[in-house]
JSON list of C-alpha atoms in Angstrom, two decimals:
[
{"chain": "A", "resi": 693, "resn": "ASP", "atom": "CA", "xyz": [4.59, -10.16, 21.27]},
{"chain": "A", "resi": 694, "resn": "SER", "atom": "CA", "xyz": [2.66, -11.59, 18.37]},
{"chain": "A", "resi": 695, "resn": "ALA", "atom": "CA", "xyz": [-1.01, -10.76, 18.16]},
{"chain": "A", "resi": 696, "resn": "GLY", "atom": "CA", "xyz": [-1.95, -12.10, 14.77]},
{"chain": "A", "resi": 697, "resn": "GLY", "atom": "CA", "xyz": [1.69, -12.83, 14.11]},
{"chain": "A", "resi": 698, "resn": "VAL", "atom": "CA", "xyz": [2.25, -9.18, 13.22]},
{"chain": "A", "resi": 699, "resn": "SER", "atom": "CA", "xyz": [5.93, -8.29, 13.22]},
{"chain": "A", "resi": 700, "resn": "ASN", "atom": "CA", "xyz": [7.80, -5.02, 13.46]},
{"chain": "A", "resi": 701, "resn": "GLY", "atom": "CA", "xyz": [8.42, -3.40, 10.11]},
{"chain": "A", "resi": 702, "resn": "VAL", "atom": "CA", "xyz": [4.82, -3.60, 8.87]},
{"chain": "A", "resi": 703, "resn": "ASP", "atom": "CA", "xyz": [4.00, -0.29, 7.20]},
{"chain": "A", "resi": 704, "resn": "THR", "atom": "CA", "xyz": [0.90, -1.37, 5.30]},
{"chain": "A", "resi": 705, "resn": "ILE", "atom": "CA", "xyz": [-1.75, -3.97, 6.06]},
{"chain": "A", "resi": 706, "resn": "PHE", "atom": "CA", "xyz": [-4.62, -5.23, 3.92]},
{"chain": "A", "resi": 707, "resn": "LEU", "atom": "CA", "xyz": [-7.76, -6.00, 5.97]},
{"chain": "A", "resi": 708, "resn": "GLY", "atom": "CA", "xyz": [-11.34, -7.03, 5.27]},
{"chain": "A", "resi": 709, "resn": "GLY", "atom": "CA", "xyz": [-13.37, -9.55, 3.36]},
{"chain": "A", "resi": 710, "resn": "GLN", "atom": "CA", "xyz": [-16.55, -11.48, 3.95]},
{"chain": "A", "resi": 711, "resn": "ASP", "atom": "CA", "xyz": [-18.41, -10.16, 6.97]},
{"chain": "A", "resi": 712, "resn": "ARG", "atom": "CA", "xyz": [-19.09, -12.90, 9.51]},
{"chain": "A", "resi": 713, "resn": "GLY", "atom": "CA", "xyz": [-19.74, -10.61, 12.44]},
{"chain": "A", "resi": 714, "resn": "TYR", "atom": "CA", "xyz": [-16.27, -10.93, 13.99]},
{"chain": "A", "resi": 715, "resn": "ASN", "atom": "CA", "xyz": [-15.22, -8.65, 16.83]},
{"chain": "A", "resi": 716, "resn": "PHE", "atom": "CA", "xyz": [-12.18, -6.69, 15.65]},
{"chain": "A", "resi": 717, "resn": "THR", "atom": "CA", "xyz": [-11.41, -4.84, 18.90]},
{"chain": "A", "resi": 718, "resn": "GLN", "atom": "CA", "xyz": [-8.17, -6.75, 19.53]},
{"chain": "A", "resi": 719, "resn": "LEU", "atom": "CA", "xyz": [-7.10, -6.34, 15.90]},
{"chain": "A", "resi": 720, "resn": "GLU", "atom": "CA", "xyz": [-7.56, -2.58, 16.10]},
{"chain": "A", "resi": 721, "resn": "LYS", "atom": "CA", "xyz": [-5.42, -2.50, 19.27]},
{"chain": "A", "resi": 722, "resn": "THR", "atom": "CA", "xyz": [-2.74, -4.55, 17.50]},
{"chain": "A", "resi": 723, "resn": "VAL", "atom": "CA", "xyz": [-2.68, -2.18, 14.51]},
{"chain": "A", "resi": 724, "resn": "LYS", "atom": "CA", "xyz": [-2.23, 0.76, 16.84]},
{"chain": "A", "resi": 725, "resn": "ARG", "atom": "CA", "xyz": [0.36, -1.00, 19.05]},
{"chain": "A", "resi": 726, "resn": "TYR", "atom": "CA", "xyz": [2.53, -1.77, 16.01]},
{"chain": "A", "resi": 727, "resn": "LYS", "atom": "CA", "xyz": [1.96, 1.73, 14.64]},
{"chain": "A", "resi": 728, "resn": "ILE", "atom": "CA", "xyz": [0.73, 0.50, 11.26]},
{"chain": "A", "resi": 729, "resn": "LYS", "atom": "CA", "xyz": [-0.35, 3.69, 9.53]},
{"chain": "A", "resi": 730, "resn": "ASN", "atom": "CA", "xyz": [-1.29, 2.55, 6.00]},
{"chain": "A", "resi": 731, "resn": "ILE", "atom": "CA", "xyz": [-4.39, 0.40, 5.84]},
{"chain": "A", "resi": 732, "resn": "VAL", "atom": "CA", "xyz": [-6.33, -1.02, 2.91]},
{"chain": "A", "resi": 733, "resn": "LEU", "atom": "CA", "xyz": [-9.90, -2.02, 3.77]},
{"chain": "A", "resi": 734, "resn": "PHE", "atom": "CA", "xyz": [-11.78, -4.47, 1.55]},
{"chain": "A", "resi": 735, "resn": "PRO", "atom": "CA", "xyz": [-15.57, -4.85, 1.75]},
{"chain": "A", "resi": 736, "resn": "ASN", "atom": "CA", "xyz": [-17.59, -5.97, 3.54]},
{"chain": "A", "resi": 737, "resn": "SER", "atom": "CA", "xyz": [-15.95, -6.35, 6.95]},
{"chain": "A", "resi": 738, "resn": "GLY", "atom": "CA", "xyz": [-13.42, -3.65, 6.12]},
{"chain": "A", "resi": 739, "resn": "ASN", "atom": "CA", "xyz": [-16.18, -1.12, 6.61]},
{"chain": "A", "resi": 740, "resn": "HIS", "atom": "CA", "xyz": [-16.23, -1.71, 10.37]},
{"chain": "A", "resi": 741, "resn": "ILE", "atom": "CA", "xyz": [-12.85, -3.16, 11.37]},
{"chain": "A", "resi": 742, "resn": "LEU", "atom": "CA", "xyz": [-11.49, 0.16, 12.67]},
{"chain": "A", "resi": 743, "resn": "LYS", "atom": "CA", "xyz": [-13.58, 2.36, 14.94]},
{"chain": "A", "resi": 744, "resn": "ASN", "atom": "CA", "xyz": [-10.98, 5.13, 15.25]},
{"chain": "A", "resi": 745, "resn": "THR", "atom": "CA", "xyz": [-9.24, 6.09, 12.00]},
{"chain": "A", "resi": 746, "resn": "ALA", "atom": "CA", "xyz": [-7.50, 9.25, 13.27]},
{"chain": "A", "resi": 747, "resn": "ASN", "atom": "CA", "xyz": [-3.88, 9.53, 12.07]},
{"chain": "A", "resi": 748, "resn": "LEU", "atom": "CA", "xyz": [-4.28, 6.56, 9.73]},
{"chain": "A", "resi": 749, "resn": "ASN", "atom": "CA", "xyz": [-3.86, 6.59, 5.97]},
{"chain": "A", "resi": 750, "resn": "ILE", "atom": "CA", "xyz": [-6.78, 4.51, 4.69]},
{"chain": "A", "resi": 751, "resn": "LEU", "atom": "CA", "xyz": [-7.86, 3.24, 1.28]},
{"chain": "A", "resi": 752, "resn": "LYS", "atom": "CA", "xyz": [-11.25, 1.58, 0.95]},
{"chain": "A", "resi": 753, "resn": "THR", "atom": "CA", "xyz": [-11.36, -0.45, -2.25]},
{"chain": "A", "resi": 754, "resn": "ASP", "atom": "CA", "xyz": [-12.53, -3.67, -3.85]},
{"chain": "A", "resi": 755, "resn": "SER", "atom": "CA", "xyz": [-9.55, -3.67, -6.24]},
{"chain": "A", "resi": 756, "resn": "MET", "atom": "CA", "xyz": [-6.32, -5.54, -5.47]},
{"chain": "A", "resi": 757, "resn": "GLN", "atom": "CA", "xyz": [-4.59, -3.45, -8.15]},
{"chain": "A", "resi": 758, "resn": "LYS", "atom": "CA", "xyz": [-5.52, -0.20, -6.38]},
{"chain": "A", "resi": 759, "resn": "ALA", "atom": "CA", "xyz": [-4.55, -1.73, -3.03]},
{"chain": "A", "resi": 760, "resn": "VAL", "atom": "CA", "xyz": [-1.07, -2.64, -4.30]},
{"chain": "A", "resi": 761, "resn": "GLU", "atom": "CA", "xyz": [-0.62, 0.80, -5.88]},
{"chain": "A", "resi": 762, "resn": "PHE", "atom": "CA", "xyz": [-1.53, 2.35, -2.52]},
{"chain": "A", "resi": 763, "resn": "ALA", "atom": "CA", "xyz": [0.97, 0.08, -0.79]},
{"chain": "A", "resi": 764, "resn": "TYR", "atom": "CA", "xyz": [3.77, 1.03, -3.21]},
{"chain": "A", "resi": 765, "resn": "THR", "atom": "CA", "xyz": [3.04, 4.69, -2.70]},
{"chain": "A", "resi": 766, "resn": "HIS", "atom": "CA", "xyz": [2.98, 4.55, 1.10]},
{"chain": "A", "resi": 767, "resn": "THR", "atom": "CA", "xyz": [5.16, 1.62, 2.25]},
{"chain": "A", "resi": 768, "resn": "LYS", "atom": "CA", "xyz": [8.73, 2.57, 3.14]},
{"chain": "A", "resi": 769, "resn": "ASN", "atom": "CA", "xyz": [11.64, 0.92, 1.31]},
{"chain": "A", "resi": 770, "resn": "ASP", "atom": "CA", "xyz": [12.42, -2.30, 3.17]},
{"chain": "A", "resi": 771, "resn": "GLY", "atom": "CA", "xyz": [9.04, -2.05, 4.91]},
{"chain": "A", "resi": 772, "resn": "ILE", "atom": "CA", "xyz": [6.48, -4.85, 4.91]},
{"chain": "A", "resi": 773, "resn": "CYS", "atom": "CA", "xyz": [3.15, -4.86, 3.11]},
{"chain": "A", "resi": 774, "resn": "LEU", "atom": "CA", "xyz": [1.08, -7.48, 4.94]},
{"chain": "A", "resi": 775, "resn": "LEU", "atom": "CA", "xyz": [-1.83, -9.36, 3.37]},
{"chain": "A", "resi": 776, "resn": "SER", "atom": "CA", "xyz": [-3.59, -10.65, 6.46]},
{"chain": "A", "resi": 777, "resn": "CYS", "atom": "CA", "xyz": [-7.21, -9.70, 5.99]},
{"chain": "A", "resi": 778, "resn": "ALA", "atom": "CA", "xyz": [-8.65, -11.11, 9.26]},
{"chain": "A", "resi": 779, "resn": "SER", "atom": "CA", "xyz": [-11.78, -12.13, 7.32]},
{"chain": "A", "resi": 780, "resn": "PRO", "atom": "CA", "xyz": [-12.69, -14.84, 4.83]},
{"chain": "A", "resi": 781, "resn": "SER", "atom": "CA", "xyz": [-11.88, -14.05, 1.21]},
{"chain": "A", "resi": 782, "resn": "TYR", "atom": "CA", "xyz": [-15.28, -14.83, -0.27]},
{"chain": "A", "resi": 783, "resn": "SER", "atom": "CA", "xyz": [-16.64, -11.28, -0.54]},
{"chain": "A", "resi": 784, "resn": "LEU", "atom": "CA", "xyz": [-14.34, -10.55, -3.50]},
{"chain": "A", "resi": 785, "resn": "TRP", "atom": "CA", "xyz": [-12.44, -13.73, -4.33]},
{"chain": "A", "resi": 786, "resn": "LYS", "atom": "CA", "xyz": [-13.20, -17.41, -4.83]},
{"chain": "A", "resi": 787, "resn": "ASN", "atom": "CA", "xyz": [-10.87, -18.38, -1.96]},
{"chain": "A", "resi": 788, "resn": "PHE", "atom": "CA", "xyz": [-7.69, -17.31, -0.14]},
{"chain": "A", "resi": 789, "resn": "GLU", "atom": "CA", "xyz": [-5.49, -18.84, -2.85]},
{"chain": "A", "resi": 790, "resn": "GLU", "atom": "CA", "xyz": [-7.04, -16.63, -5.50]},
{"chain": "A", "resi": 791, "resn": "LYS", "atom": "CA", "xyz": [-6.61, -13.57, -3.25]},
{"chain": "A", "resi": 792, "resn": "GLY", "atom": "CA", "xyz": [-2.95, -14.43, -2.51]},
{"chain": "A", "resi": 793, "resn": "ASN", "atom": "CA", "xyz": [-2.15, -15.12, -6.16]},
{"chain": "A", "resi": 794, "resn": "LEU", "atom": "CA", "xyz": [-3.72, -11.83, -7.21]},
{"chain": "A", "resi": 795, "resn": "PHE", "atom": "CA", "xyz": [-1.70, -9.99, -4.54]},
{"chain": "A", "resi": 796, "resn": "LYS", "atom": "CA", "xyz": [1.54, -11.52, -5.87]},
{"chain": "A", "resi": 797, "resn": "LYS", "atom": "CA", "xyz": [0.53, -10.89, -9.50]},
{"chain": "A", "resi": 798, "resn": "GLU", "atom": "CA", "xyz": [-0.23, -7.21, -8.91]},
{"chain": "A", "resi": 799, "resn": "ILE", "atom": "CA", "xyz": [3.06, -6.70, -7.07]},
{"chain": "A", "resi": 800, "resn": "SER", "atom": "CA", "xyz": [5.04, -8.37, -9.87]},
{"chain": "A", "resi": 801, "resn": "LYS", "atom": "CA", "xyz": [3.23, -6.33, -12.52]},
{"chain": "A", "resi": 802, "resn": "THR", "atom": "CA", "xyz": [4.51, -3.09, -11.05]},
{"chain": "A", "resi": 803, "resn": "ARG", "atom": "CA", "xyz": [8.17, -4.26, -11.04]},
{"chain": "A", "resi": 804, "resn": "ARG", "atom": "CA", "xyz": [9.12, -1.04, -9.28]},
{"chain": "A", "resi": 805, "resn": "VAL", "atom": "CA", "xyz": [10.82, -2.46, -6.22]},
{"chain": "A", "resi": 806, "resn": "PRO", "atom": "CA", "xyz": [12.55, -5.84, -5.93]},
{"chain": "A", "resi": 807, "resn": "GLY", "atom": "CA", "xyz": [11.40, -7.80, -2.93]},
{"chain": "A", "resi": 808, "resn": "VAL", "atom": "CA", "xyz": [10.63, -11.15, -1.39]},
{"chain": "A", "resi": 809, "resn": "TYR", "atom": "CA", "xyz": [7.48, -12.95, -0.29]},
{"chain": "A", "resi": 810, "resn": "CYS", "atom": "CA", "xyz": [7.15, -14.82, 2.93]},
{"chain": "A", "resi": 811, "resn": "ILE", "atom": "CA", "xyz": [4.18, -16.96, 3.92]},
{"chain": "A", "resi": 812, "resn": "LYS", "atom": "CA", "xyz": [3.75, -17.20, 7.69]},
{"chain": "A", "resi": 813, "resn": "ASP", "atom": "CA", "xyz": [1.22, -18.55, 10.14]},
{"chain": "A", "resi": 814, "resn": "GLY", "atom": "CA", "xyz": [0.02, -16.51, 13.09]},
{"chain": "A", "resi": 815, "resn": "ASP", "atom": "CA", "xyz": [-2.84, -16.21, 15.52]},
{"chain": "A", "resi": 816, "resn": "LEU", "atom": "CA", "xyz": [-5.12, -14.88, 12.78]},
{"chain": "A", "resi": 817, "resn": "GLY", "atom": "CA", "xyz": [-4.14, -17.58, 10.28]},
{"chain": "A", "resi": 818, "resn": "SER", "atom": "CA", "xyz": [-1.80, -17.65, 7.31]},
{"chain": "A", "resi": 819, "resn": "ARG", "atom": "CA", "xyz": [-0.67, -14.45, 5.72]},
{"chain": "A", "resi": 820, "resn": "ILE", "atom": "CA", "xyz": [1.64, -13.24, 2.99]},
{"chain": "A", "resi": 821, "resn": "GLU", "atom": "CA", "xyz": [4.29, -10.63, 3.65]},
{"chain": "A", "resi": 822, "resn": "TYR", "atom": "CA", "xyz": [5.97, -8.74, 0.85]},
{"chain": "A", "resi": 823, "resn": "ARG", "atom": "CA", "xyz": [9.15, -6.95, 1.85]},
{"chain": "A", "resi": 824, "resn": "SER", "atom": "CA", "xyz": [10.76, -4.53, -0.54]},
{"chain": "A", "resi": 825, "resn": "LEU", "atom": "CA", "xyz": [14.54, -4.60, -0.50]},
{"chain": "A", "resi": 826, "resn": "PRO", "atom": "CA", "xyz": [17.05, -1.76, -0.35]},
{"chain": "A", "resi": 827, "resn": "ASN", "atom": "CA", "xyz": [18.73, -1.02, -3.68]},
{"chain": "A", "resi": 828, "resn": "ASN", "atom": "CA", "xyz": [22.09, -2.45, -2.56]},
{"chain": "A", "resi": 829, "resn": "VAL", "atom": "CA", "xyz": [20.75, -5.99, -1.97]},
{"chain": "A", "resi": 830, "resn": "ASP", "atom": "CA", "xyz": [21.52, -8.57, -4.66]},
{"chain": "A", "resi": 831, "resn": "LEU", "atom": "CA", "xyz": [18.18, -10.39, -5.00]},
{"chain": "A", "resi": 832, "resn": "ASN", "atom": "CA", "xyz": [19.76, -13.34, -6.86]},
{"chain": "A", "resi": 833, "resn": "LYS", "atom": "CA", "xyz": [22.20, -14.00, -4.00]},
{"chain": "A", "resi": 834, "resn": "LEU", "atom": "CA", "xyz": [19.42, -13.67, -1.44]},
{"chain": "A", "resi": 835, "resn": "LEU", "atom": "CA", "xyz": [17.22, -16.17, -3.28]},
{"chain": "A", "resi": 836, "resn": "THR", "atom": "CA", "xyz": [20.15, -18.57, -3.67]},
{"chain": "A", "resi": 837, "resn": "LEU", "atom": "CA", "xyz": [20.82, -18.40, 0.06]},
{"chain": "A", "resi": 838, "resn": "ASN", "atom": "CA", "xyz": [17.19, -19.14, 0.89]},
{"chain": "A", "resi": 839, "resn": "LEU", "atom": "CA", "xyz": [17.00, -22.05, -1.54]},
{"chain": "A", "resi": 840, "resn": "ASN", "atom": "CA", "xyz": [20.08, -23.65, -0.01]},
{"chain": "A", "resi": 841, "resn": "LEU", "atom": "CA", "xyz": [18.72, -23.71, 3.54]}
]
């Protein structure tokens, strides 16, 4: 089942952006179905994406740096932090490329947990996943394997 292309293992999701009056009812059901507990909400649409926030760990921010810090604090090792905002980027960023590059930059600045990025397409459009890796994984071997495919 792939509403929005969300996969198992997502611990944290970044949502929100320019408000275009979208109906987020299905997105809220998807978040609850996949038991995503850590949610970053960016203005302006982030203010009304979720109607029921009970049992959710939520950060409302306009800062990608604070969002990534929140994700590092709350995402399990080997869990996924998903940048799939379900709204256009223009409320805070010039475009989705700028938002994605800032996401990657803030993650690399922390250098706390090695991990890999994956860009995927889903029902809600393209998204970036960042998966932290367990300590016993050799990142160089993993990257070599992926490059040879």
